[in-house]
């Protein structure tokens, strides 16, 4: 993306080098002090140019893809199949790339060319993370970092992985979801020499084996974790506590993983600092809202071909994800109901024009049921029994626990496979519902999501890793922290040039009046946006 000189000058003034101040870091309730001023990003420099990747005309057309890091995938198409490799589990195959390296385990290395094209497409829509890479490539702020990553292996995640490597880090990567890996992207990364342990359709045993392969490697001890769901953190803490205690920190981006970290902190069993990226402004207000607003429609259309006009839709939860889903479906003419436990969110839903109900009040009339709470068993068997024939049921929350899918695996119900990630559940009386992705994240498993939004999230993760890695001893205690406001603003500023956006600069009189620096932070830590 081209950058105008005016916008760059104003951005530089805003970001100031960026010699960030961490005076607004928020901590969990257990933490006593705000960390001192932050100089860990001082090596990050600014350059004016960005490489424009070659235009790619070919795009995947798969109907099933990934998670909050997603694009259309070749993995379900004819480019890759179990028949091609004899149906072998990747763990049973001897694999090597064109350079003879074999430190990886993926579905099919032959898909690397397709994966590289997917990554190049993603880069075109991820200006912030690409700009972060370009500006700081020479300084190598992550030199010496050894990162275990457990996220979705998608084209957008690949851009993050290659950025961390370009900034000096060594990485080993696995998937946080058994369905979200794009096999062609994993192949492209393996072909480029990255230790990738992931393939679409892993078993539960495969899943934990892949994480373990990333943690345990001869003559290589990790010092950072980038986690999505807390599984790498959980396994390392449980099986390899000596390695865990030597970490410089954890960066976690999911509701589930953050919840686990706060539990550890409350129990005083968290022995290292952790950064809660999930609740950073640049994650919550962009990934959770804008990404889900677009991807929910894509997910439902790809899997069911449903028309939304006039449909009765129940959305459980009115947080940022729920808000995005409600806006999207209302815009296409659906009649939307909301369930909530939080009176503040319920009031917001009412004032946005949605009727707030209990699930029991609307369960018999709805055509589509979507969960967005991040909680457990929000939709249970007694609710599913009362749904009308043909109702579509799916989950947009992080975990696969919101819908009690286990209660549907009983002898009286029949499961019929319709297509990838689409099942009919048939009752004895002939009633059937359509369950998407077996209750897992529907946008991660069944659709694509906007690369631009994921650029914001990936940049936030990279900045958090740099902060934890470069922070002097004692700045962060063994607790859970929010990303400093100044860094949130820096991440946002990196994405403004792609819109040719020009920030207004405060005058000296305005600075004196408001007490706000010309370079930020512009809002107090408690500001909600």
Short mmCIF file of C-alpha atoms in Angstrom, two decimals, residues 9 25 50 58 79 114 153 159 165-166 168 187 200 211 218 224 242 327 330 340-341 354 362 367 390 424 447 458:
data_model
loop_
_atom_site.label_atom_id
_atom_site.label_comp_id
_atom_site.label_asym_id
_atom_site.label_seq_id
_atom_site.Cartn_x
_atom_site.Cartn_y
_atom_site.Cartn_z
CA UNK A 9 5.00 12.64 8.82
CA UNK A 25 -0.49 -0.62 31.18
CA UNK A 50 6.64 -0.89 1.24
CA UNK A 58 -5.72 -17.20 -8.90
CA UNK A 79 -5.22 -30.62 -4.83
CA UNK A 114 -0.45 -23.11 -3.93
CA UNK A 153 -2.23 -22.20 10.43
CA UNK A 159 2.41 -13.59 7.23
CA UNK A 165 11.29 -14.57 11.62
CA UNK A 166 12.29 -11.43 9.70
CA UNK A 168 15.02 -12.10 14.31
CA UNK A 187 3.27 -26.85 3.05
CA UNK A 200 -6.41 -30.28 8.71
CA UNK A 211 2.23 -29.16 20.32
CA UNK A 218 17.11 -30.92 20.83
CA UNK A 224 8.12 -17.12 24.49
CA UNK A 242 11.13 -26.33 34.11
CA UNK A 327 -25.58 -5.91 12.55
CA UNK A 330 -30.27 -7.21 10.49
CA UNK A 340 -27.87 -11.84 27.43
CA UNK A 341 -26.90 -12.28 31.08
CA UNK A 354 -33.06 -5.86 19.06
CA UNK A 362 -38.02 -17.98 21.18
CA UNK A 367 -34.70 -20.43 11.84
CA UNK A 390 -34.69 -27.20 9.46
CA UNK A 424 -28.03 -33.11 9.67
CA UNK A 447 -15.50 -19.58 5.51
CA UNK A 458 -1.27 -10.07 13.94
#
